[in-house]
Amino acid sequence: MHIYKVGGAVRDRLLGRPVSDIDWLVVGATVEDMHAQGFRPVGADFPVFLHPKTGEEYALARTERKSGRGYGGFTFHASPDVTLEEDLIRRDLTINAMAEDEQGTVYDPYGGQVDLEQRILRHVSPAFAEDPLRVLRVARFAARYAPLGFHVAEQTLALMRQIAESGELQALTAERSWKEIERALMESEPQVFVQVLHDSGALKELMPELENGRDTLAALHQAAQHQQPLAVRWACLLRGLEPAAIKALNQRFKAPRECQELAVLVGEFAGHADDALQLPPASLLEMLQKFDVYRRPQRFEDFIAACAMAQGDAGYPQADYLRGAAAAARAVEVKPLVEAGLSGQGLGEALKGERLKALQAYKLG
Ligand code: ATP
Ligand code: MG
């Protein structure tokens, strides 16, 4: 049996980038050979194993055929007679279709190194169209490697357009799509992901809500520049959309709760935040209550960050003003009210009244 490093590890080493996880490929082995060497299978009917010591993934060389709609509709053929070239040809991009053996020899049957040098994201073969997730993957790699000058090959973009037009993107599960979206948003140029989806016609299939409001891309870019967390980036992307559109996008991709919440809150209150300095204390209080800034201070910070990102480098004086208001409301003590004999609804009302007074004083101060 022959063992090779494949995929991202080879690509990123050649690019001089840090390699995070290594994918291994095993050619010329049977499932029984793997068991005999102490490898543990990852799943029942998938030819992938975990190394007994390192825990890294070792996949048996395989070919695959599309047998139906969606990703479930794939049949794999893993056997010792599948060659390295046969395994590599089923991969998405030429830069991802290289292998390296223990001596450091690079196997590159599909021109990955030339494409790396020329900064081109190019599909390996027409079989690219068999898995629509690859459209998102290409857009994600474009976002990741944009700072290095990479772009999508014209023929690959044409193939992506065909996939988009075929309607196959609708067959992707929320989980598979979100995983790509999430990773793309965390790249250094996440707006490139959205731009490439737009250019390939995939955006109007996946996120039609974003088709006419792409000025939010500047906010998203800004959020990445400031190393903002995922929820802030998602909220920046959805900023300015109608509540129904925000809800639809949240649900379509089953975004994590934190992302969903922040996007909804930004949709509802970003205008208030922008006008914070002119806002009457009662409206300010209503907003702080809605955010539950008393128990969820970080969520309010993320909200402020998302609002600030939309202003570019102009600065956002509202941020400190809002933080000050939250601090003033938070400083109101519950204890004296309880000691005065208040409880239940009465306590809630009194607390609110005190907080309003605190905000009035803050506004004058
Ligand atoms: P990353 O740095 O994001 O991990 P990667 O290239 O290693 O990048 P993985 O998702 O770890 O990406 O996949 C490993 C390899 O498997 C890829 O380089 C590619 O060759 C292949 N691959 C993964 N998913 C697909 C897919 N949907 N279609 C075709 N090839 C794929
Ligand atoms: Mg990888």
mmCIF file of C-alpha atoms and ligand atoms in Angstrom:
data_model
loop_
_atom_site.group_PDB
_atom_site.id
_atom_site.type_symbol
_atom_site.label_atom_id
_atom_site.label_comp_id
_atom_site.label_asym_id
_atom_site.label_seq_id
_atom_site.Cartn_x
_atom_site.Cartn_y
_atom_site.Cartn_z
ATOM 1 C CA MET A 1 0.000 0.000 0.000
ATOM 2 C CA HIS A 2 1.037 3.590 -0.693
ATOM 3 C CA ILE A 3 0.206 6.497 1.548
ATOM 4 C CA TYR A 4 0.014 10.110 0.376
ATOM 5 C CA LYS A 5 -0.803 13.469 1.843
ATOM 6 C CA VAL A 6 -3.569 15.017 -0.242
ATOM 7 C CA GLY A 7 -5.748 18.075 -0.603
ATOM 8 C CA GLY A 8 -5.304 21.126 1.572
ATOM 9 C CA ALA A 9 -2.082 19.980 3.222
ATOM 10 C CA VAL A 10 -0.235 19.773 -0.110
ATOM 11 C CA ARG A 11 -1.792 22.962 -1.435
ATOM 12 C CA ASP A 12 -1.048 25.045 1.630
ATOM 13 C CA ARG A 13 2.504 23.770 1.985
ATOM 14 C CA LEU A 14 3.207 24.763 -1.622
ATOM 15 C CA LEU A 15 1.647 28.163 -0.924
ATOM 16 C CA GLY A 16 3.787 28.533 2.173
ATOM 17 C CA ARG A 17 0.732 28.728 4.385
ATOM 18 C CA PRO A 18 0.307 26.981 7.723
ATOM 19 C CA VAL A 19 -1.179 23.486 7.397
ATOM 20 C CA SER A 20 -3.844 22.836 10.005
ATOM 21 C CA ASP A 21 -5.119 19.335 9.352
ATOM 22 C CA ILE A 22 -3.683 16.637 7.116
ATOM 23 C CA ASP A 23 -5.827 14.401 4.922
ATOM 24 C CA TRP A 24 -4.173 11.119 3.956
ATOM 25 C CA LEU A 25 -4.926 8.893 1.008
ATOM 26 C CA VAL A 26 -4.221 5.171 0.927
ATOM 27 C CA VAL A 27 -3.776 3.496 -2.458
ATOM 28 C CA GLY A 28 -3.641 -0.255 -2.949
ATOM 29 C CA ALA A 29 -5.190 -1.349 0.349
ATOM 30 C CA THR A 30 -8.343 -3.142 1.328
ATOM 31 C CA VAL A 31 -10.615 -2.416 4.273
ATOM 32 C CA GLU A 32 -9.199 -5.570 5.887
ATOM 33 C CA ASP A 33 -5.606 -4.283 5.439
ATOM 34 C CA MET A 34 -6.595 -1.131 7.304
ATOM 35 C CA HIS A 35 -8.175 -3.048 10.169
ATOM 36 C CA ALA A 36 -5.084 -5.238 10.373
ATOM 37 C CA GLN A 37 -2.917 -2.133 10.828
ATOM 38 C CA GLY A 38 -5.069 -0.927 13.711
ATOM 39 C CA PHE A 39 -6.998 1.787 11.847
ATOM 40 C CA ARG A 40 -10.518 2.456 13.070
ATOM 41 C CA PRO A 41 -13.321 3.058 10.553
ATOM 42 C CA VAL A 42 -15.049 6.468 10.722
ATOM 43 C CA GLY A 43 -18.422 5.241 9.519
ATOM 44 C CA ALA A 44 -20.014 1.999 8.499
ATOM 45 C CA ASP A 45 -20.157 2.447 4.729
ATOM 46 C CA PHE A 46 -17.557 5.128 4.090
ATOM 47 C CA PRO A 47 -13.966 4.104 3.305
ATOM 48 C CA VAL A 48 -12.352 6.500 5.783
ATOM 49 C CA PHE A 49 -10.295 5.470 8.806
ATOM 50 C CA LEU A 50 -8.646 7.099 11.796
ATOM 51 C CA HIS A 51 -4.979 6.476 12.531
ATOM 52 C CA PRO A 52 -4.633 4.498 15.781
ATOM 53 C CA LYS A 53 -2.129 7.011 17.226
ATOM 54 C CA THR A 54 -2.472 10.410 15.508
ATOM 55 C CA GLY A 55 -6.245 10.255 14.965
ATOM 56 C CA GLU A 56 -5.758 11.747 11.468
ATOM 57 C CA GLU A 57 -8.047 10.751 8.614
ATOM 58 C CA TYR A 58 -6.926 8.130 6.113
ATOM 59 C CA ALA A 59 -9.227 7.554 3.153
ATOM 60 C CA LEU A 60 -9.009 4.630 0.784
ATOM 61 C CA ALA A 61 -8.599 5.666 -2.831
ATOM 62 C CA ARG A 62 -12.018 5.692 -4.435
ATOM 63 C CA THR A 63 -13.963 6.704 -7.474
ATOM 64 C CA GLU A 64 -17.446 8.078 -7.242
ATOM 65 C CA ARG A 65 -20.510 8.251 -9.429
ATOM 66 C CA LYS A 66 -23.531 10.376 -9.102
ATOM 67 C CA SER A 67 -26.589 8.192 -8.785
ATOM 68 C CA GLY A 68 -29.309 10.612 -7.802
ATOM 69 C CA ARG A 69 -30.209 14.076 -6.639
ATOM 70 C CA GLY A 70 -28.322 15.724 -3.799
ATOM 71 C CA TYR A 71 -25.254 14.503 -1.984
ATOM 72 C CA GLY A 72 -26.902 11.352 -0.709
ATOM 73 C CA GLY A 73 -27.039 10.362 -4.349
ATOM 74 C CA PHE A 74 -23.414 9.283 -4.590
ATOM 75 C CA THR A 75 -22.045 5.805 -4.854
ATOM 76 C CA PHE A 76 -18.433 5.148 -3.965
ATOM 77 C CA HIS A 77 -16.182 2.526 -5.356
ATOM 78 C CA ALA A 78 -13.218 1.940 -3.061
ATOM 79 C CA SER A 79 -10.893 -0.873 -3.960
ATOM 80 C CA PRO A 80 -7.147 -1.610 -4.071
ATOM 81 C CA ASP A 81 -7.122 -1.224 -7.854
ATOM 82 C CA VAL A 82 -8.238 2.426 -7.791
ATOM 83 C CA THR A 83 -5.183 4.462 -8.796
ATOM 84 C CA LEU A 84 -3.923 7.743 -7.409
ATOM 85 C CA GLU A 85 -4.934 9.548 -10.618
ATOM 86 C CA GLU A 86 -8.427 8.059 -10.478
ATOM 87 C CA ASP A 87 -8.884 9.253 -6.930
ATOM 88 C CA LEU A 88 -7.539 12.744 -7.613
ATOM 89 C CA ILE A 89 -9.763 13.348 -10.634
ATOM 90 C CA ARG A 90 -12.940 13.269 -8.533
ATOM 91 C CA ARG A 91 -11.747 16.254 -6.493
ATOM 92 C CA ASP A 92 -13.076 19.765 -6.913
ATOM 93 C CA LEU A 93 -10.176 22.057 -7.846
ATOM 94 C CA THR A 94 -6.826 21.369 -9.484
ATOM 95 C CA ILE A 95 -5.043 22.995 -6.525
ATOM 96 C CA ASN A 96 -6.838 20.488 -4.280
ATOM 97 C CA ALA A 97 -6.032 17.518 -6.503
ATOM 98 C CA MET A 98 -2.369 17.024 -5.694
ATOM 99 C CA ALA A 99 -0.700 14.353 -3.577
ATOM 100 C CA GLU A 100 2.662 14.068 -1.864
ATOM 101 C CA ASP A 101 4.460 10.892 -0.797
ATOM 102 C CA GLU A 102 6.756 10.286 2.157
ATOM 103 C CA GLN A 103 9.799 11.407 0.171
ATOM 104 C CA GLY A 104 8.152 14.750 -0.547
ATOM 105 C CA THR A 105 7.545 13.967 -4.231
ATOM 106 C CA VAL A 106 4.494 15.849 -5.480
ATOM 107 C CA TYR A 107 2.016 14.083 -7.795
ATOM 108 C CA ASP A 108 0.121 16.600 -9.831
ATOM 109 C CA PRO A 109 -1.680 14.994 -12.794
ATOM 110 C CA TYR A 110 -4.151 17.867 -13.319
ATOM 111 C CA GLY A 111 -1.948 20.953 -13.331
ATOM 112 C CA GLY A 112 -2.463 22.106 -9.772
ATOM 113 C CA GLN A 113 0.994 23.635 -9.401
ATOM 114 C CA VAL A 114 0.679 25.778 -12.504
ATOM 115 C CA ASP A 115 -2.707 26.971 -11.285
ATOM 116 C CA LEU A 116 -1.222 27.733 -7.876
ATOM 117 C CA GLU A 117 1.458 29.833 -9.512
ATOM 118 C CA GLN A 118 -1.036 31.563 -11.771
ATOM 119 C CA ARG A 119 -3.472 32.020 -8.886
ATOM 120 C CA ILE A 120 -6.345 30.216 -10.597
ATOM 121 C CA LEU A 121 -9.192 28.260 -9.042
ATOM 122 C CA ARG A 122 -10.019 25.726 -11.744
ATOM 123 C CA HIS A 123 -12.220 22.633 -11.691
ATOM 124 C CA VAL A 124 -10.520 19.298 -12.325
ATOM 125 C CA SER A 125 -13.073 17.703 -14.623
ATOM 126 C CA PRO A 126 -16.684 18.054 -15.820
ATOM 127 C CA ALA A 127 -17.641 15.755 -12.906
ATOM 128 C CA PHE A 128 -17.337 18.961 -10.860
ATOM 129 C CA ALA A 129 -21.021 19.567 -11.622
ATOM 130 C CA GLU A 130 -22.054 16.397 -9.780
ATOM 131 C CA ASP A 131 -21.892 17.957 -6.327
ATOM 132 C CA PRO A 132 -23.462 21.431 -6.101
ATOM 133 C CA LEU A 133 -21.679 22.079 -2.792
ATOM 134 C CA ARG A 134 -18.572 22.700 -4.886
ATOM 135 C CA VAL A 135 -20.054 26.032 -5.974
ATOM 136 C CA LEU A 136 -19.905 27.164 -2.355
ATOM 137 C CA ARG A 137 -16.488 25.620 -1.853
ATOM 138 C CA VAL A 138 -15.019 27.508 -4.804
ATOM 139 C CA ALA A 139 -16.533 30.760 -3.523
ATOM 140 C CA ARG A 140 -15.067 30.014 -0.094
ATOM 141 C CA PHE A 141 -11.593 29.334 -1.479
ATOM 142 C CA ALA A 142 -11.881 32.540 -3.517
ATOM 143 C CA ALA A 143 -12.564 34.416 -0.257
ATOM 144 C CA ARG A 144 -9.675 32.737 1.506
ATOM 145 C CA TYR A 145 -7.078 33.242 -1.199
ATOM 146 C CA ALA A 146 -8.232 36.630 -2.505
ATOM 147 C CA PRO A 147 -5.363 38.345 -0.628
ATOM 148 C CA LEU A 148 -2.948 36.167 -2.644
ATOM 149 C CA GLY A 149 -4.544 37.258 -5.920
ATOM 150 C CA PHE A 150 -6.539 34.121 -6.763
ATOM 151 C CA HIS A 151 -9.533 34.224 -9.064
ATOM 152 C CA VAL A 152 -11.999 31.708 -10.487
ATOM 153 C CA ALA A 153 -11.231 30.394 -13.992
ATOM 154 C CA GLU A 154 -13.731 31.529 -16.633
ATOM 155 C CA GLN A 155 -14.675 27.926 -17.558
ATOM 156 C CA THR A 156 -15.176 27.067 -13.896
ATOM 157 C CA LEU A 157 -17.425 30.067 -13.433
ATOM 158 C CA ALA A 158 -19.402 28.935 -16.481
ATOM 159 C CA LEU A 159 -19.821 25.497 -14.930
ATOM 160 C CA MET A 160 -20.916 27.074 -11.657
ATOM 161 C CA ARG A 161 -23.524 29.073 -13.609
ATOM 162 C CA GLN A 162 -24.822 25.873 -15.162
ATOM 163 C CA ILE A 163 -25.151 24.271 -11.746
ATOM 164 C CA ALA A 164 -26.992 27.329 -10.430
ATOM 165 C CA GLU A 165 -29.366 27.315 -13.389
ATOM 166 C CA SER A 166 -30.070 23.608 -13.010
ATOM 167 C CA GLY A 167 -31.700 24.223 -9.622
ATOM 168 C CA GLU A 168 -29.464 21.579 -7.999
ATOM 169 C CA LEU A 169 -28.334 24.027 -5.312
ATOM 170 C CA GLN A 170 -31.796 23.633 -3.810
ATOM 171 C CA ALA A 171 -30.973 20.006 -3.048
ATOM 172 C CA LEU A 172 -28.175 20.950 -0.614
ATOM 173 C CA THR A 173 -28.982 20.367 3.025
ATOM 174 C CA ALA A 174 -28.959 23.319 5.417
ATOM 175 C CA GLU A 175 -26.122 21.694 7.369
ATOM 176 C CA ARG A 176 -23.769 21.279 4.415
ATOM 177 C CA SER A 177 -24.467 24.784 3.139
ATOM 178 C CA TRP A 178 -24.112 26.442 6.530
ATOM 179 C CA LYS A 179 -20.779 24.759 7.157
ATOM 180 C CA GLU A 180 -19.426 26.377 4.006
ATOM 181 C CA ILE A 181 -21.089 29.731 4.748
ATOM 182 C CA GLU A 182 -19.723 29.759 8.266
ATOM 183 C CA ARG A 183 -16.201 28.969 7.165
ATOM 184 C CA ALA A 184 -16.420 31.518 4.337
ATOM 185 C CA LEU A 185 -17.609 34.252 6.690
ATOM 186 C CA MET A 186 -14.588 33.611 8.915
ATOM 187 C CA GLU A 187 -12.120 34.082 6.034
ATOM 188 C CA SER A 188 -10.226 37.352 5.653
ATOM 189 C CA GLU A 189 -12.212 38.520 2.607
ATOM 190 C CA PRO A 190 -15.696 37.086 3.203
ATOM 191 C CA GLN A 191 -17.342 39.578 0.868
ATOM 192 C CA VAL A 192 -15.547 37.828 -1.999
ATOM 193 C CA PHE A 193 -17.545 34.679 -1.157
ATOM 194 C CA VAL A 194 -20.810 36.565 -1.673
ATOM 195 C CA GLN A 195 -19.468 38.287 -4.785
ATOM 196 C CA VAL A 196 -18.474 34.979 -6.395
ATOM 197 C CA LEU A 197 -21.847 33.450 -5.510
ATOM 198 C CA HIS A 198 -23.448 36.441 -7.185
ATOM 199 C CA ASP A 199 -21.248 36.237 -10.280
ATOM 200 C CA SER A 200 -22.076 32.551 -10.698
ATOM 201 C CA GLY A 201 -25.816 33.044 -10.332
ATOM 202 C CA ALA A 202 -25.782 30.998 -7.134
ATOM 203 C CA LEU A 203 -26.687 33.882 -4.849
ATOM 204 C CA LYS A 204 -30.145 34.247 -6.325
ATOM 205 C CA GLU A 205 -30.687 30.533 -5.789
ATOM 206 C CA LEU A 206 -29.317 30.366 -2.249
ATOM 207 C CA MET A 207 -29.866 33.846 -0.823
ATOM 208 C CA PRO A 208 -32.095 35.796 -3.203
ATOM 209 C CA GLU A 209 -32.771 38.244 -0.351
ATOM 210 C CA LEU A 210 -29.217 39.537 -0.768
ATOM 211 C CA GLU A 211 -29.403 40.128 -4.501
ATOM 212 C CA ASN A 212 -30.252 43.815 -4.266
ATOM 213 C CA GLY A 213 -28.566 45.054 -1.181
ATOM 214 C CA ARG A 214 -25.014 44.263 -1.591
ATOM 215 C CA ASP A 215 -23.801 47.474 0.026
ATOM 216 C CA THR A 216 -23.733 45.313 3.159
ATOM 217 C CA LEU A 217 -20.614 43.725 1.691
ATOM 218 C CA ALA A 218 -18.559 46.714 2.847
ATOM 219 C CA ALA A 219 -19.774 46.128 6.416
ATOM 220 C CA LEU A 220 -18.915 42.440 6.145
ATOM 221 C CA HIS A 221 -15.447 43.265 4.886
ATOM 222 C CA GLN A 222 -14.973 45.712 7.730
ATOM 223 C CA ALA A 223 -16.086 43.054 10.239
ATOM 224 C CA ALA A 224 -13.415 40.690 8.911
ATOM 225 C CA GLN A 225 -10.765 43.401 9.062
ATOM 226 C CA HIS A 226 -11.664 43.858 12.727
ATOM 227 C CA GLN A 227 -11.611 40.105 13.448
ATOM 228 C CA GLN A 228 -15.233 40.157 14.535
ATOM 229 C CA PRO A 229 -16.845 36.837 15.530
ATOM 230 C CA LEU A 230 -19.177 34.829 13.323
ATOM 231 C CA ALA A 231 -22.446 36.241 14.683
ATOM 232 C CA VAL A 232 -21.332 39.820 13.999
ATOM 233 C CA ARG A 233 -20.332 38.904 10.450
ATOM 234 C CA TRP A 234 -23.644 37.161 9.787
ATOM 235 C CA ALA A 235 -25.546 40.148 11.210
ATOM 236 C CA CYS A 236 -23.528 42.540 9.015
ATOM 237 C CA LEU A 237 -24.391 40.492 5.952
ATOM 238 C CA LEU A 238 -28.117 40.551 6.730
ATOM 239 C CA ARG A 239 -28.197 44.142 7.832
ATOM 240 C CA GLY A 240 -30.813 46.328 6.167
ATOM 241 C CA LEU A 241 -33.064 43.430 5.151
ATOM 242 C CA GLU A 242 -36.741 43.256 6.051
ATOM 243 C CA PRO A 243 -37.501 41.192 9.180
ATOM 244 C CA ALA A 244 -39.156 38.501 7.059
ATOM 245 C CA ALA A 245 -36.047 38.180 4.898
ATOM 246 C CA ILE A 246 -33.780 37.935 7.931
ATOM 247 C CA LYS A 247 -35.977 35.224 9.371
ATOM 248 C CA ALA A 248 -36.047 33.341 6.091
ATOM 249 C CA LEU A 249 -32.249 33.323 5.778
ATOM 250 C CA ASN A 250 -31.780 32.350 9.417
ATOM 251 C CA GLN A 251 -34.097 29.401 8.998
ATOM 252 C CA ARG A 252 -33.034 28.270 5.550
ATOM 253 C CA PHE A 253 -29.516 27.570 6.774
ATOM 254 C CA LYS A 254 -30.414 26.707 10.357
ATOM 255 C CA ALA A 255 -27.897 29.301 11.523
ATOM 256 C CA PRO A 256 -26.798 28.859 15.148
ATOM 257 C CA ARG A 257 -29.008 30.557 17.689
ATOM 258 C CA GLU A 258 -26.467 33.273 18.462
ATOM 259 C CA CYS A 259 -26.218 34.244 14.791
ATOM 260 C CA GLN A 260 -29.983 34.239 14.350
ATOM 261 C CA GLU A 261 -30.586 36.404 17.400
ATOM 262 C CA LEU A 262 -27.986 38.998 16.541
ATOM 263 C CA ALA A 263 -29.161 39.303 12.932
ATOM 264 C CA VAL A 264 -32.739 39.872 14.112
ATOM 265 C CA LEU A 265 -31.685 42.427 16.741
ATOM 266 C CA VAL A 266 -29.501 44.326 14.287
ATOM 267 C CA GLY A 267 -32.372 44.324 11.811
ATOM 268 C CA GLU A 268 -34.703 45.762 14.410
ATOM 269 C CA PHE A 269 -32.461 48.174 16.307
ATOM 270 C CA ALA A 270 -29.583 49.306 14.089
ATOM 271 C CA GLY A 271 -31.547 52.449 13.239
ATOM 272 C CA HIS A 272 -32.007 53.208 16.937
ATOM 273 C CA ALA A 273 -28.311 52.707 17.549
ATOM 274 C CA ASP A 274 -27.375 55.053 14.720
ATOM 275 C CA ASP A 275 -29.689 57.707 16.243
ATOM 276 C CA ALA A 276 -28.647 56.907 19.803
ATOM 277 C CA LEU A 277 -27.533 60.421 20.688
ATOM 278 C CA GLN A 278 -30.939 61.844 19.728
ATOM 279 C CA LEU A 279 -32.993 59.008 21.210
ATOM 280 C CA PRO A 280 -35.379 59.864 24.092
ATOM 281 C CA PRO A 281 -34.496 58.017 27.310
ATOM 282 C CA ALA A 282 -37.674 55.928 27.126
ATOM 283 C CA SER A 283 -36.722 54.525 23.701
ATOM 284 C CA LEU A 284 -33.189 53.945 24.862
ATOM 285 C CA LEU A 285 -34.526 52.005 27.835
ATOM 286 C CA GLU A 286 -36.861 49.968 25.681
ATOM 287 C CA MET A 287 -33.920 48.922 23.554
ATOM 288 C CA LEU A 288 -31.727 48.023 26.535
ATOM 289 C CA GLN A 289 -34.567 45.986 28.042
ATOM 290 C CA LYS A 290 -35.109 44.155 24.767
ATOM 291 C CA PHE A 291 -31.411 43.282 24.684
ATOM 292 C CA ASP A 292 -31.453 42.204 28.311
ATOM 293 C CA VAL A 293 -28.166 44.082 28.749
ATOM 294 C CA TYR A 294 -28.271 43.236 32.437
ATOM 295 C CA ARG A 295 -27.695 39.551 31.873
ATOM 296 C CA ARG A 296 -26.391 39.543 28.279
ATOM 297 C CA PRO A 297 -23.729 42.278 28.114
ATOM 298 C CA GLN A 298 -21.694 40.531 25.391
ATOM 299 C CA ARG A 299 -24.630 40.313 23.022
ATOM 300 C CA PHE A 300 -25.063 44.086 23.287
ATOM 301 C CA GLU A 301 -21.345 44.560 22.578
ATOM 302 C CA ASP A 302 -21.685 42.392 19.467
ATOM 303 C CA PHE A 303 -24.679 44.468 18.411
ATOM 304 C CA ILE A 304 -22.708 47.688 18.787
ATOM 305 C CA ALA A 305 -19.852 46.148 16.808
ATOM 306 C CA ALA A 306 -22.186 45.112 13.992
ATOM 307 C CA CYS A 307 -23.616 48.643 13.820
ATOM 308 C CA ALA A 308 -20.168 50.208 13.883
ATOM 309 C CA MET A 309 -18.892 48.006 11.036
ATOM 310 C CA ALA A 310 -21.411 49.593 8.663
ATOM 311 C CA GLN A 311 -19.739 52.983 9.176
ATOM 312 C CA GLY A 312 -16.424 51.855 7.743
ATOM 313 C CA ASP A 313 -13.440 53.705 9.120
ATOM 314 C CA ALA A 314 -15.513 56.795 9.858
ATOM 315 C CA GLY A 315 -15.779 55.835 13.530
ATOM 316 C CA TYR A 316 -18.930 55.326 15.539
ATOM 317 C CA PRO A 317 -19.356 57.753 18.467
ATOM 318 C CA GLN A 318 -22.685 56.069 19.213
ATOM 319 C CA ALA A 319 -20.740 53.036 20.493
ATOM 320 C CA ASP A 320 -19.414 54.672 23.637
ATOM 321 C CA TYR A 321 -22.671 56.495 24.192
ATOM 322 C CA LEU A 322 -24.574 53.181 24.081
ATOM 323 C CA ARG A 323 -22.076 51.489 26.362
ATOM 324 C CA GLY A 324 -22.452 54.355 28.820
ATOM 325 C CA ALA A 325 -26.238 54.078 28.712
ATOM 326 C CA ALA A 326 -26.093 50.334 29.337
ATOM 327 C CA ALA A 327 -23.733 50.919 32.269
ATOM 328 C CA ALA A 328 -26.053 53.574 33.726
ATOM 329 C CA ALA A 329 -29.078 51.270 33.505
ATOM 330 C CA ARG A 330 -27.104 48.376 34.899
ATOM 331 C CA ALA A 331 -25.922 50.446 37.857
ATOM 332 C CA VAL A 332 -29.462 50.667 39.244
ATOM 333 C CA GLU A 333 -29.556 48.380 42.267
ATOM 334 C CA VAL A 334 -32.362 45.931 42.895
ATOM 335 C CA LYS A 335 -31.596 45.416 46.562
ATOM 336 C CA PRO A 336 -32.986 48.717 47.951
ATOM 337 C CA LEU A 337 -36.237 48.103 46.071
ATOM 338 C CA VAL A 338 -36.575 44.610 47.508
ATOM 339 C CA GLU A 339 -35.779 45.937 50.949
ATOM 340 C CA ALA A 340 -38.548 48.526 50.485
ATOM 341 C CA GLY A 341 -40.922 45.551 50.253
ATOM 342 C CA LEU A 342 -41.394 45.363 46.471
ATOM 343 C CA SER A 343 -41.720 42.069 44.616
ATOM 344 C CA GLY A 344 -43.087 40.522 41.444
ATOM 345 C CA GLN A 345 -44.575 42.880 38.884
ATOM 346 C CA GLY A 346 -44.313 45.858 41.226
ATOM 347 C CA LEU A 347 -40.601 45.300 41.564
ATOM 348 C CA GLY A 348 -40.235 45.089 37.789
ATOM 349 C CA GLU A 349 -42.096 48.372 37.289
ATOM 350 C CA ALA A 350 -40.111 50.155 39.987
ATOM 351 C CA LEU A 351 -36.833 48.875 38.552
ATOM 352 C CA LYS A 352 -37.813 50.142 35.136
ATOM 353 C CA GLY A 353 -38.716 53.534 36.608
ATOM 354 C CA GLU A 354 -35.336 53.807 38.319
ATOM 355 C CA ARG A 355 -33.539 52.824 35.159
ATOM 356 C CA LEU A 356 -35.436 55.460 33.217
ATOM 357 C CA LYS A 357 -34.372 58.074 35.748
ATOM 358 C CA ALA A 358 -30.793 56.872 35.445
ATOM 359 C CA LEU A 359 -30.947 57.225 31.667
ATOM 360 C CA GLN A 360 -32.466 60.689 31.915
ATOM 361 C CA ALA A 361 -29.593 61.705 34.162
ATOM 362 C CA TYR A 362 -27.114 60.029 31.781
ATOM 363 C CA LYS A 363 -28.517 61.930 28.824
ATOM 364 C CA LEU A 364 -28.224 65.263 30.643
ATOM 365 C CA GLY A 365 -24.774 64.432 31.941
HETATM 366 P P1 ATP B 1 -9.297 23.229 4.212
HETATM 367 O O1 ATP B 1 -8.021 23.969 4.368
HETATM 368 O O2 ATP B 1 -10.495 24.133 4.176
HETATM 369 O O3 ATP B 1 -9.454 22.049 5.108
HETATM 370 P P2 ATP B 1 -9.162 21.243 2.175
HETATM 371 O O4 ATP B 1 -8.837 21.395 0.725
HETATM 372 O O5 ATP B 1 -8.281 20.391 3.000
HETATM 373 O O6 ATP B 1 -9.240 22.717 2.729
HETATM 374 P P3 ATP B 1 -11.329 19.551 2.981
HETATM 375 O O7 ATP B 1 -12.769 19.897 3.077
HETATM 376 O O8 ATP B 1 -10.571 19.231 4.216
HETATM 377 O O9 ATP B 1 -10.655 20.787 2.235
HETATM 378 O O10 ATP B 1 -11.210 18.369 1.935
HETATM 379 C C1 ATP B 1 -9.988 17.712 1.636
HETATM 380 C C2 ATP B 1 -9.888 17.453 0.159
HETATM 381 O O11 ATP B 1 -10.961 16.619 -0.256
HETATM 382 C C3 ATP B 1 -9.994 18.690 -0.713
HETATM 383 O O12 ATP B 1 -8.751 19.317 -0.891
HETATM 384 C C4 ATP B 1 -10.523 18.116 -1.997
HETATM 385 O O13 ATP B 1 -9.508 17.499 -2.725
HETATM 386 C C5 ATP B 1 -11.455 17.025 -1.519
HETATM 387 N N1 ATP B 1 -12.845 17.455 -1.347
HETATM 388 C C6 ATP B 1 -13.472 17.770 -0.199
HETATM 389 N N2 ATP B 1 -14.771 18.044 -0.395
HETATM 390 C C7 ATP B 1 -14.993 17.904 -1.717
HETATM 391 C C8 ATP B 1 -16.137 18.029 -2.561
HETATM 392 N N3 ATP B 1 -17.330 18.383 -2.090
HETATM 393 N N4 ATP B 1 -15.967 17.764 -3.863
HETATM 394 C C9 ATP B 1 -14.770 17.392 -4.352
HETATM 395 N N5 ATP B 1 -13.668 17.274 -3.640
HETATM 396 C C10 ATP B 1 -13.761 17.511 -2.318
HETATM 397 MG MG MG B 2 -8.613 19.775 5.013
#
